[in-house]
mmCIF file of C-alpha atoms in Angstrom:
data_model
loop_
_atom_site.group_PDB
_atom_site.id
_atom_site.type_symbol
_atom_site.label_atom_id
_atom_site.label_comp_id
_atom_site.label_asym_id
_atom_site.label_seq_id
_atom_site.Cartn_x
_atom_site.Cartn_y
_atom_site.Cartn_z
ATOM 1 C CA MET A 1 0.000 0.100 -0.207
ATOM 2 C CA SER A 2 1.182 3.547 -0.886
ATOM 3 C CA LEU A 3 2.105 5.738 1.832
ATOM 4 C CA VAL A 4 0.784 9.100 -0.117
ATOM 5 C CA GLU A 5 -1.813 8.415 -2.555
ATOM 6 C CA VAL A 6 -2.846 11.591 -4.672
ATOM 7 C CA MET A 7 -6.199 11.395 -6.930
ATOM 8 C CA ASP A 8 -6.786 14.447 -9.582
ATOM 9 C CA LEU A 9 -5.650 16.968 -7.083
ATOM 10 C CA THR A 10 -7.077 20.572 -8.023
ATOM 11 C CA VAL A 11 -6.137 23.586 -5.863
ATOM 12 C CA GLU A 12 -7.535 26.819 -6.829
ATOM 13 C CA PHE A 13 -6.704 30.574 -5.243
ATOM 14 C CA GLY A 14 -9.774 32.601 -6.723
ATOM 15 C CA SER A 15 -9.823 32.606 -10.451
ATOM 16 C CA LEU A 16 -6.217 30.827 -10.279
ATOM 17 C CA ARG A 17 -5.742 27.349 -10.778
ATOM 18 C CA ALA A 18 -2.356 26.454 -8.960
ATOM 19 C CA VAL A 19 -2.826 22.544 -9.237
ATOM 20 C CA ASP A 20 -4.568 21.059 -12.006
ATOM 21 C CA GLY A 21 -5.763 17.460 -12.243
ATOM 22 C CA LEU A 22 -2.522 16.153 -10.433
ATOM 23 C CA SER A 23 -1.892 12.531 -9.507
ATOM 24 C CA PHE A 24 0.877 10.560 -7.935
ATOM 25 C CA ARG A 25 1.669 7.757 -5.296
ATOM 26 C CA LEU A 26 4.643 7.427 -3.189
ATOM 27 C CA ALA A 27 5.795 4.071 -1.750
ATOM 28 C CA ARG A 28 7.282 3.815 1.636
ATOM 29 C CA GLY A 29 10.658 3.901 1.939
ATOM 30 C CA GLU A 30 10.980 5.823 -1.443
ATOM 31 C CA ALA A 31 11.850 9.442 -2.722
ATOM 32 C CA LEU A 32 9.750 11.354 -5.276
ATOM 33 C CA ALA A 33 11.163 14.279 -6.759
ATOM 34 C CA LEU A 34 8.445 17.509 -7.570
ATOM 35 C CA VAL A 35 10.605 19.631 -10.195
ATOM 36 C CA GLY A 36 9.652 22.638 -12.497
ATOM 37 C CA GLU A 37 9.983 26.203 -12.280
ATOM 38 C CA SER A 38 8.575 28.903 -9.826
ATOM 39 C CA GLY A 39 5.216 29.037 -10.187
ATOM 40 C CA SER A 40 4.505 25.651 -11.281
ATOM 41 C CA GLY A 41 2.831 24.565 -8.102
ATOM 42 C CA LYS A 42 5.250 22.275 -6.524
ATOM 43 C CA SER A 43 4.819 23.888 -2.985
ATOM 44 C CA THR A 44 1.271 24.432 -3.267
ATOM 45 C CA VAL A 45 0.937 20.637 -3.841
ATOM 46 C CA ALA A 46 3.301 20.162 -0.585
ATOM 47 C CA GLY A 47 1.001 21.966 1.543
ATOM 48 C CA ALA A 48 -2.028 20.081 0.548
ATOM 49 C CA LEU A 49 -0.508 16.913 1.575
ATOM 50 C CA LEU A 50 -0.737 18.237 5.236
ATOM 51 C CA GLY A 51 -3.993 20.206 4.485
ATOM 52 C CA LEU A 52 -1.970 23.451 4.964
ATOM 53 C CA HIS A 53 -4.773 25.275 2.516
ATOM 54 C CA ARG A 54 -7.412 24.608 4.984
ATOM 55 C CA GLY A 55 -9.129 27.829 6.482
ATOM 56 C CA THR A 56 -7.259 30.070 3.661
ATOM 57 C CA GLY A 57 -9.989 30.508 1.213
ATOM 58 C CA ALA A 58 -8.375 28.000 -1.353
ATOM 59 C CA ARG A 59 -10.529 25.529 -3.017
ATOM 60 C CA VAL A 60 -9.122 21.720 -3.038
ATOM 61 C CA GLY A 61 -10.288 19.332 -4.894
ATOM 62 C CA GLY A 62 -9.647 15.541 -5.589
ATOM 63 C CA SER A 63 -8.524 12.767 -3.270
ATOM 64 C CA VAL A 64 -5.439 13.124 -0.752
ATOM 65 C CA ARG A 65 -4.594 10.155 1.639
ATOM 66 C CA VAL A 66 -1.109 10.362 3.518
ATOM 67 C CA ALA A 67 -0.344 7.389 6.193
ATOM 68 C CA GLY A 68 -3.989 6.142 5.972
ATOM 69 C CA THR A 69 -5.374 9.579 6.689
ATOM 70 C CA ASP A 70 -7.818 11.245 4.112
ATOM 71 C CA VAL A 71 -6.491 14.623 4.414
ATOM 72 C CA ARG A 72 -9.679 16.207 2.584
ATOM 73 C CA GLN A 73 -12.358 15.134 5.003
ATOM 74 C CA ALA A 74 -9.855 14.680 8.404
ATOM 75 C CA SER A 75 -11.032 16.619 10.960
ATOM 76 C CA ASP A 76 -8.742 19.489 12.959
ATOM 77 C CA GLU A 77 -7.766 17.023 15.325
ATOM 78 C CA GLU A 78 -6.903 14.116 13.026
ATOM 79 C CA LEU A 79 -4.704 16.731 10.666
ATOM 80 C CA ARG A 80 -2.898 18.067 14.106
ATOM 81 C CA ALA A 81 -2.136 14.366 15.242
ATOM 82 C CA LEU A 82 -0.671 13.853 11.223
ATOM 83 C CA ARG A 83 1.345 16.774 10.959
ATOM 84 C CA GLY A 84 4.725 16.088 12.691
ATOM 85 C CA ALA A 85 3.852 12.776 13.674
ATOM 86 C CA GLY A 86 2.738 10.787 10.465
ATOM 87 C CA ALA A 87 4.316 13.162 8.193
ATOM 88 C CA ALA A 88 6.329 16.340 8.754
ATOM 89 C CA MET A 89 7.617 19.317 6.533
ATOM 90 C CA VAL A 90 10.784 21.102 6.390
ATOM 91 C CA PHE A 91 9.763 24.762 4.704
ATOM 92 C CA GLN A 92 11.664 26.731 2.494
ATOM 93 C CA ASP A 93 12.983 29.759 4.633
ATOM 94 C CA PRO A 94 14.467 28.237 8.114
ATOM 95 C CA LEU A 95 14.708 31.868 9.565
ATOM 96 C CA SER A 96 10.769 32.805 8.763
ATOM 97 C CA SER A 97 9.983 29.176 9.980
ATOM 98 C CA LEU A 98 11.472 29.294 13.401
ATOM 99 C CA ASP A 99 10.109 31.491 16.248
ATOM 100 C CA PRO A 100 13.053 34.057 16.827
ATOM 101 C CA TYR A 101 12.038 34.851 20.640
ATOM 102 C CA TYR A 102 12.565 30.885 22.038
ATOM 103 C CA ALA A 103 15.588 28.514 21.731
ATOM 104 C CA ILE A 104 16.016 26.054 19.165
ATOM 105 C CA GLY A 105 15.896 23.279 21.853
ATOM 106 C CA ASP A 106 12.649 24.460 23.255
ATOM 107 C CA GLN A 107 10.783 24.612 19.592
ATOM 108 C CA ILE A 108 11.817 21.214 18.883
ATOM 109 C CA ALA A 109 10.744 19.792 22.111
ATOM 110 C CA GLU A 110 7.407 21.617 21.966
ATOM 111 C CA VAL A 111 6.684 19.358 19.006
ATOM 112 C CA HIS A 112 7.851 16.234 20.767
ATOM 113 C CA ARG A 113 5.660 16.924 24.046
ATOM 114 C CA VAL A 114 2.509 17.658 21.676
ATOM 115 C CA HIS A 115 2.371 14.482 19.811
ATOM 116 C CA THR A 116 3.614 12.143 22.815
ATOM 117 C CA ARG A 117 2.612 13.416 26.193
ATOM 118 C CA VAL A 118 6.121 13.122 27.633
ATOM 119 C CA SER A 119 7.659 15.315 30.432
ATOM 120 C CA ARG A 120 9.803 18.701 29.715
ATOM 121 C CA ARG A 121 13.140 16.870 30.418
ATOM 122 C CA ALA A 122 12.429 14.031 28.226
ATOM 123 C CA ALA A 123 11.521 16.435 25.678
ATOM 124 C CA ARG A 124 14.331 18.519 26.104
ATOM 125 C CA ALA A 125 16.908 15.245 25.856
ATOM 126 C CA ARG A 126 14.754 14.167 22.438
ATOM 127 C CA ALA A 127 15.642 17.759 21.140
ATOM 128 C CA VAL A 128 19.565 17.260 22.171
ATOM 129 C CA GLU A 129 19.204 13.761 20.694
ATOM 130 C CA VAL A 130 17.776 14.894 17.147
ATOM 131 C CA LEU A 131 19.930 17.891 16.917
ATOM 132 C CA ASP A 132 23.175 15.989 17.651
ATOM 133 C CA ARG A 133 21.814 13.328 14.693
ATOM 134 C CA VAL A 134 21.525 16.029 12.062
ATOM 135 C CA GLY A 135 25.031 16.859 13.009
ATOM 136 C CA ILE A 136 24.855 19.920 14.748
ATOM 137 C CA PRO A 137 28.007 20.339 16.959
ATOM 138 C CA ASP A 138 28.016 20.245 20.829
ATOM 139 C CA ALA A 139 24.060 19.722 20.835
ATOM 140 C CA VAL A 140 23.324 20.245 24.302
ATOM 141 C CA ARG A 141 25.090 23.896 24.384
ATOM 142 C CA ARG A 142 23.513 24.751 21.088
ATOM 143 C CA SER A 143 19.723 23.416 22.218
ATOM 144 C CA ARG A 144 19.803 26.622 23.952
ATOM 145 C CA SER A 145 20.639 28.919 21.010
ATOM 146 C CA ARG A 146 18.296 31.251 19.029
ATOM 147 C CA PRO A 147 17.571 31.011 15.695
ATOM 148 C CA HIS A 148 19.775 34.092 14.517
ATOM 149 C CA GLU A 149 22.962 32.601 16.263
ATOM 150 C CA PHE A 150 22.485 29.788 13.841
ATOM 151 C CA SER A 151 23.932 29.880 10.200
ATOM 152 C CA GLY A 152 21.933 28.974 7.595
ATOM 153 C CA GLY A 153 23.194 25.477 6.930
ATOM 154 C CA MET A 154 22.419 25.300 11.018
ATOM 155 C CA ARG A 155 19.012 26.418 10.699
ATOM 156 C CA GLN A 156 18.128 23.841 7.830
ATOM 157 C CA ARG A 157 19.573 21.484 10.087
ATOM 158 C CA ALA A 158 17.143 22.582 12.846
ATOM 159 C CA LEU A 159 14.211 22.207 10.832
ATOM 160 C CA ILE A 160 14.938 19.120 9.822
ATOM 161 C CA ALA A 161 15.500 17.820 13.481
ATOM 162 C CA MET A 162 12.383 19.358 14.339
ATOM 163 C CA ALA A 163 10.986 17.254 11.626
ATOM 164 C CA LEU A 164 12.430 14.018 12.789
ATOM 165 C CA ALA A 165 11.415 14.898 16.591
ATOM 166 C CA CYS A 166 8.600 12.573 16.005
ATOM 167 C CA GLU A 167 10.088 9.668 13.648
ATOM 168 C CA PRO A 168 7.523 10.885 10.632
ATOM 169 C CA ASP A 169 6.918 8.192 7.948
ATOM 170 C CA LEU A 170 7.189 11.114 5.352
ATOM 171 C CA LEU A 171 9.473 14.004 5.462
ATOM 172 C CA ILE A 172 8.364 16.870 2.895
ATOM 173 C CA ALA A 173 11.150 18.811 1.997
ATOM 174 C CA ASP A 174 10.155 22.397 0.366
ATOM 175 C CA GLU A 175 13.861 23.627 -1.495
ATOM 176 C CA PRO A 176 15.513 22.646 1.819
ATOM 177 C CA THR A 177 19.038 23.746 0.022
ATOM 178 C CA THR A 178 17.588 27.484 -1.349
ATOM 179 C CA ALA A 179 20.028 30.065 -0.645
ATOM 180 C CA LEU A 180 22.915 27.975 0.659
ATOM 181 C CA ASP A 181 26.200 27.539 -0.829
ATOM 182 C CA VAL A 182 27.285 24.298 -2.525
ATOM 183 C CA THR A 183 29.173 23.007 0.302
ATOM 184 C CA VAL A 184 26.171 22.978 2.662
ATOM 185 C CA GLN A 185 23.653 21.878 0.103
ATOM 186 C CA ALA A 186 25.997 18.638 -0.166
ATOM 187 C CA GLN A 187 25.579 18.494 3.482
ATOM 188 C CA ILE A 188 21.953 18.595 3.561
ATOM 189 C CA LEU A 189 21.572 16.376 0.640
ATOM 190 C CA ASP A 190 23.799 13.542 2.278
ATOM 191 C CA LEU A 191 21.697 14.298 5.532
ATOM 192 C CA LEU A 192 18.581 13.438 3.870
ATOM 193 C CA HIS A 193 20.023 10.374 2.068
ATOM 194 C CA THR A 194 21.526 9.019 5.458
ATOM 195 C CA LEU A 195 18.162 9.776 7.452
ATOM 196 C CA ARG A 196 15.960 7.773 4.852
ATOM 197 C CA GLU A 197 18.360 4.937 5.228
ATOM 198 C CA GLU A 198 18.587 4.582 8.937
ATOM 199 C CA THR A 199 14.490 5.407 9.403
ATOM 200 C CA GLY A 200 13.373 4.279 6.338
ATOM 201 C CA MET A 201 11.275 7.295 5.948
ATOM 202 C CA SER A 202 9.667 8.489 2.397
ATOM 203 C CA LEU A 203 10.952 11.795 0.793
ATOM 204 C CA LEU A 204 8.812 14.124 -1.062
ATOM 205 C CA LEU A 205 11.671 16.653 -2.324
ATOM 206 C CA VAL A 206 10.434 19.999 -3.757
ATOM 207 C CA THR A 207 12.724 21.613 -6.050
ATOM 208 C CA HIS A 208 13.283 23.844 -9.201
ATOM 209 C CA ASP A 209 17.386 22.267 -9.283
ATOM 210 C CA VAL A 210 17.196 18.891 -11.293
ATOM 211 C CA GLY A 211 20.597 18.469 -10.001
ATOM 212 C CA VAL A 212 19.155 18.249 -6.466
ATOM 213 C CA ALA A 213 16.515 15.765 -7.784
ATOM 214 C CA ALA A 214 19.033 13.465 -9.581
ATOM 215 C CA GLU A 215 21.038 12.924 -6.492
ATOM 216 C CA SER A 216 18.204 12.758 -3.931
ATOM 217 C CA ALA A 217 15.289 10.993 -5.551
ATOM 218 C CA ASP A 218 13.979 7.345 -7.017
ATOM 219 C CA GLU A 219 11.282 9.264 -9.115
ATOM 220 C CA VAL A 220 11.265 12.306 -10.461
ATOM 221 C CA LEU A 221 7.521 14.259 -11.236
ATOM 222 C CA VAL A 222 7.955 17.089 -13.489
ATOM 223 C CA MET A 223 5.411 19.849 -13.485
ATOM 224 C CA ARG A 224 4.328 22.794 -15.400
ATOM 225 C CA HIS A 225 1.264 25.149 -14.710
ATOM 226 C CA GLY A 226 -0.029 22.848 -12.156
ATOM 227 C CA ARG A 227 -0.277 19.903 -14.295
ATOM 228 C CA ALA A 228 2.343 16.880 -14.582
ATOM 229 C CA VAL A 229 4.516 17.074 -17.967
ATOM 230 C CA GLU A 230 6.516 13.851 -16.990
ATOM 231 C CA HIS A 231 6.803 11.102 -14.654
ATOM 232 C CA GLY A 232 9.012 7.956 -14.183
ATOM 233 C CA PRO A 233 12.137 6.926 -12.674
ATOM 234 C CA VAL A 234 14.720 9.928 -12.223
ATOM 235 C CA GLY A 235 17.543 7.856 -14.321
ATOM 236 C CA THR A 236 15.211 7.566 -17.125
ATOM 237 C CA VAL A 237 13.498 10.845 -16.639
ATOM 238 C CA LEU A 238 16.630 12.697 -16.741
ATOM 239 C CA ALA A 239 18.548 10.401 -19.301
ATOM 240 C CA SER A 240 16.072 10.388 -22.001
ATOM 241 C CA PRO A 241 13.194 13.109 -21.348
ATOM 242 C CA GLY A 242 10.421 12.368 -23.361
ATOM 243 C CA GLN A 243 8.905 16.197 -22.922
ATOM 244 C CA ALA A 244 10.106 19.455 -24.603
ATOM 245 C CA TYR A 245 9.900 21.068 -21.412
ATOM 246 C CA THR A 246 11.885 18.511 -19.386
ATOM 247 C CA ARG A 247 14.730 19.087 -22.180
ATOM 248 C CA GLU A 248 14.420 22.759 -21.541
ATOM 249 C CA LEU A 249 14.548 22.211 -17.937
ATOM 250 C CA LEU A 250 17.744 20.052 -18.372
ATOM 251 C CA ASP A 251 19.430 22.619 -20.621
ATOM 252 C CA ALA A 252 19.001 25.427 -18.178
ATOM 253 C CA VAL A 253 21.111 23.290 -15.829
ATOM 254 C CA PRO A 254 24.740 25.161 -15.840
ATOM 255 C CA ARG A 255 27.606 22.701 -16.878
ATOM 256 C CA VAL A 256 31.059 23.085 -15.711
ATOM 257 C CA ASP A 257 32.421 21.111 -18.703
ATOM 258 C CA ALA A 258 30.732 23.188 -21.159
ATOM 259 C CA PRO A 259 33.026 25.058 -22.970
ATOM 260 C CA ARG A 260 33.518 28.639 -22.140
ATOM 261 C CA ALA A 261 33.468 31.947 -24.092
ATOM 262 C CA ALA A 262 37.062 33.328 -24.803
ATOM 263 C CA ALA A 263 37.560 36.099 -22.372
ATOM 264 C CA ARG A 264 38.031 39.326 -23.961
ATOM 265 C CA ALA A 265 39.962 41.391 -21.300
ATOM 266 C CA SER A 266 41.673 44.362 -22.488
ATOM 267 C CA GLY A 267 44.374 46.403 -20.620
ATOM 268 C CA GLU A 268 42.045 48.596 -18.887
ATOM 269 C CA THR A 269 42.041 48.544 -15.585
ATOM 270 C CA VAL A 270 38.371 48.674 -13.791
ATOM 271 C CA LEU A 271 38.993 47.897 -10.514
ATOM 272 C CA GLU A 272 42.108 48.706 -8.178
ATOM 273 C CA ALA A 273 43.043 48.599 -4.870
ATOM 274 C CA THR A 274 46.498 48.757 -2.828
ATOM 275 C CA GLY A 275 46.802 48.315 0.613
ATOM 276 C CA LEU A 276 43.370 48.801 1.615
ATOM 277 C CA ARG A 277 42.420 48.541 5.390
ATOM 278 C CA ARG A 278 39.419 49.289 7.109
ATOM 279 C CA GLU A 279 38.865 49.580 10.594
ATOM 280 C CA PHE A 280 35.652 49.170 12.985
ATOM 281 C CA GLY A 281 35.138 50.330 16.440
ATOM 282 C CA ARG A 282 37.783 52.604 18.888
ATOM 283 C CA GLY A 283 40.347 51.913 21.049
ATOM 284 C CA ARG A 284 40.732 48.773 22.195
ATOM 285 C CA ASN A 285 37.469 47.415 20.873
ATOM 286 C CA ALA A 286 38.882 48.169 16.917
ATOM 287 C CA PHE A 287 39.292 45.216 14.532
ATOM 288 C CA ALA A 288 40.395 45.125 11.144
ATOM 289 C CA ALA A 289 37.736 43.822 8.971
ATOM 290 C CA VAL A 290 39.658 44.515 5.789
ATOM 291 C CA ASP A 291 43.746 44.228 6.016
ATOM 292 C CA ASP A 292 46.319 44.889 3.426
ATOM 293 C CA VAL A 293 44.412 43.862 0.351
ATOM 294 C CA SER A 294 45.715 44.836 -3.040
ATOM 295 C CA LEU A 295 44.056 43.556 -6.588
ATOM 296 C CA THR A 296 43.431 44.768 -10.147
ATOM 297 C CA VAL A 297 40.777 43.583 -12.304
ATOM 298 C CA ARG A 298 40.784 44.315 -15.953
ATOM 299 C CA ARG A 299 37.724 45.098 -18.275
ATOM 300 C CA GLY A 300 36.606 41.525 -19.267
ATOM 301 C CA GLU A 301 38.243 39.444 -16.136
ATOM 302 C CA THR A 302 36.181 37.966 -13.426
ATOM 303 C CA LEU A 303 36.984 37.638 -9.887
ATOM 304 C CA GLY A 304 35.803 35.359 -7.611
ATOM 305 C CA VAL A 305 35.914 36.087 -4.016
ATOM 306 C CA VAL A 306 35.590 33.429 -1.400
ATOM 307 C CA GLY A 307 35.987 32.907 1.993
ATOM 308 C CA ARG A 308 34.417 31.614 5.156
ATOM 309 C CA ALA A 309 31.426 33.682 7.254
ATOM 310 C CA ALA A 310 32.752 36.879 8.798
ATOM 311 C CA ALA A 311 35.767 36.705 6.045
ATOM 312 C CA ALA A 312 35.035 40.186 5.137
ATOM 313 C CA ARG A 313 34.141 39.639 1.615
ATOM 314 C CA ARG A 314 31.389 42.054 1.321
ATOM 315 C CA ARG A 315 33.731 44.755 3.499
ATOM 316 C CA TRP A 316 36.231 45.123 0.848
ATOM 317 C CA ALA A 317 33.694 44.799 -2.254
ATOM 318 C CA ALA A 318 31.916 48.085 -0.739
ATOM 319 C CA CYS A 319 35.430 50.141 -1.271
ATOM 320 C CA TRP A 320 34.093 50.847 -4.767
ATOM 321 C CA SER A 321 30.513 52.070 -4.104
ATOM 322 C CA GLY A 322 31.689 54.555 -1.525
ATOM 323 C CA CYS A 323 28.919 53.352 1.321
ATOM 324 C CA TRP A 324 31.081 54.158 4.355
ATOM 325 C CA SER A 325 30.890 56.878 6.012
ATOM 326 C CA ARG A 326 34.848 57.406 6.041
ATOM 327 C CA PRO A 327 37.097 56.302 3.177
ATOM 328 C CA PRO A 328 39.532 53.452 4.314
ATOM 329 C CA ALA A 329 43.038 53.434 4.500
ATOM 330 C CA GLY A 330 45.102 52.825 1.215
ATOM 331 C CA SER A 331 43.342 53.546 -2.334
ATOM 332 C CA ALA A 332 40.487 52.203 -4.219
ATOM 333 C CA THR A 333 39.538 53.056 -7.850
ATOM 334 C CA ARG A 334 36.836 52.455 -9.877
ATOM 335 C CA ASP A 335 37.320 53.256 -13.781
ATOM 336 C CA ALA A 336 40.408 55.519 -12.623
ATOM 337 C CA ARG A 337 38.090 57.571 -10.167
ATOM 338 C CA ALA A 338 38.064 57.045 -6.351
ATOM 339 C CA PRO A 339 34.313 56.797 -5.069
ATOM 340 C CA ALA A 340 32.409 59.486 -3.581
ATOM 341 C CA TRP A 341 32.651 58.823 0.267
ATOM 342 C CA THR A 342 28.754 59.904 1.093
ATOM 343 C CA ARG A 343 26.459 58.643 3.585
ATOM 344 C CA PRO A 344 23.466 57.183 1.918
ATOM 345 C CA SER A 345 20.300 58.968 2.999
ATOM 346 C CA ARG A 346 18.743 55.606 4.172
ATOM 347 C CA TRP A 347 20.896 55.488 7.209
ATOM 348 C CA SER A 348 20.239 57.542 10.312
ATOM 349 C CA SER A 349 22.485 60.254 11.049
ATOM 350 C CA ARG A 350 23.281 58.407 14.366
ATOM 351 C CA THR A 351 24.381 55.259 12.837
ATOM 352 C CA ARG A 352 28.139 55.171 13.170
ATOM 353 C CA SER A 353 28.876 52.787 10.512
ATOM 354 C CA PRO A 354 26.470 50.800 8.126
ATOM 355 C CA PRO A 355 25.263 47.622 8.895
#
């Protein structure tokens, strides 16, 4: 028996039909990727699986069954029992999905207590356990941190930990790697794969990235304008797509092995910096955010800036925009002209330096 059964699903918002006659099944332990461009209806389908459109004014038709629950006919109590325990969802933006006022561990513990009726101490222990399981270092201490104290990748891991707190049969991941750098993306995808192997849960992955679907799913369902364009094993669909739209999606994926156009660099200098240094703070609290940076970029060239968080990549890049309240030490020119060091009007006059 399938864990998820969707038959002729329609979702309408006013005069807009976001999902139009969609049908698919997802067996236990398998992974299905919903792929398509923005606005194709992928996230709308994910919300329909948990009854999240109830009370929003949306009109939902068709049949949706998840873990034996008829989502359209279920009572509010039955839906609350399904959400988190039978099926859990990892939303696209982890920062807006977490309560900024409460510690990460308390938010995970609350989910566990709602569905299992355990003590606060047991729920806190479970929160630490799942945080450690998803790779959060020093989980006991970090469970007391608030969302703004986590990096983007750590917040995404925290949301996955919250979804795993009650060991659901189905995990719905809505764009879980959006806005993450490629290294963290790979870590999150590896984490989802490992969790599937360890727990046997099913995965519904919502993504516009065909590469993510290729790495993480057993089957892929391509959507366009709320309809299924193509559905089948991920290897078959991506290797030999039967529909023009699927081929267009694949052609839109950047390839590192594709031939690159020859650079038409000229001798003209566009950006130049010599001995650039910028300090923030005063006295003993002063620190150098940019320290002795020198570089030259000529027209037609590309300069990549890499580094870990707090590596001041944006700080020294701001040298050519003149958006600091006072010039840095050293020199910085753009098209042989020094930037105008003026404070933008959007900053308060009481602000000493830009955020």
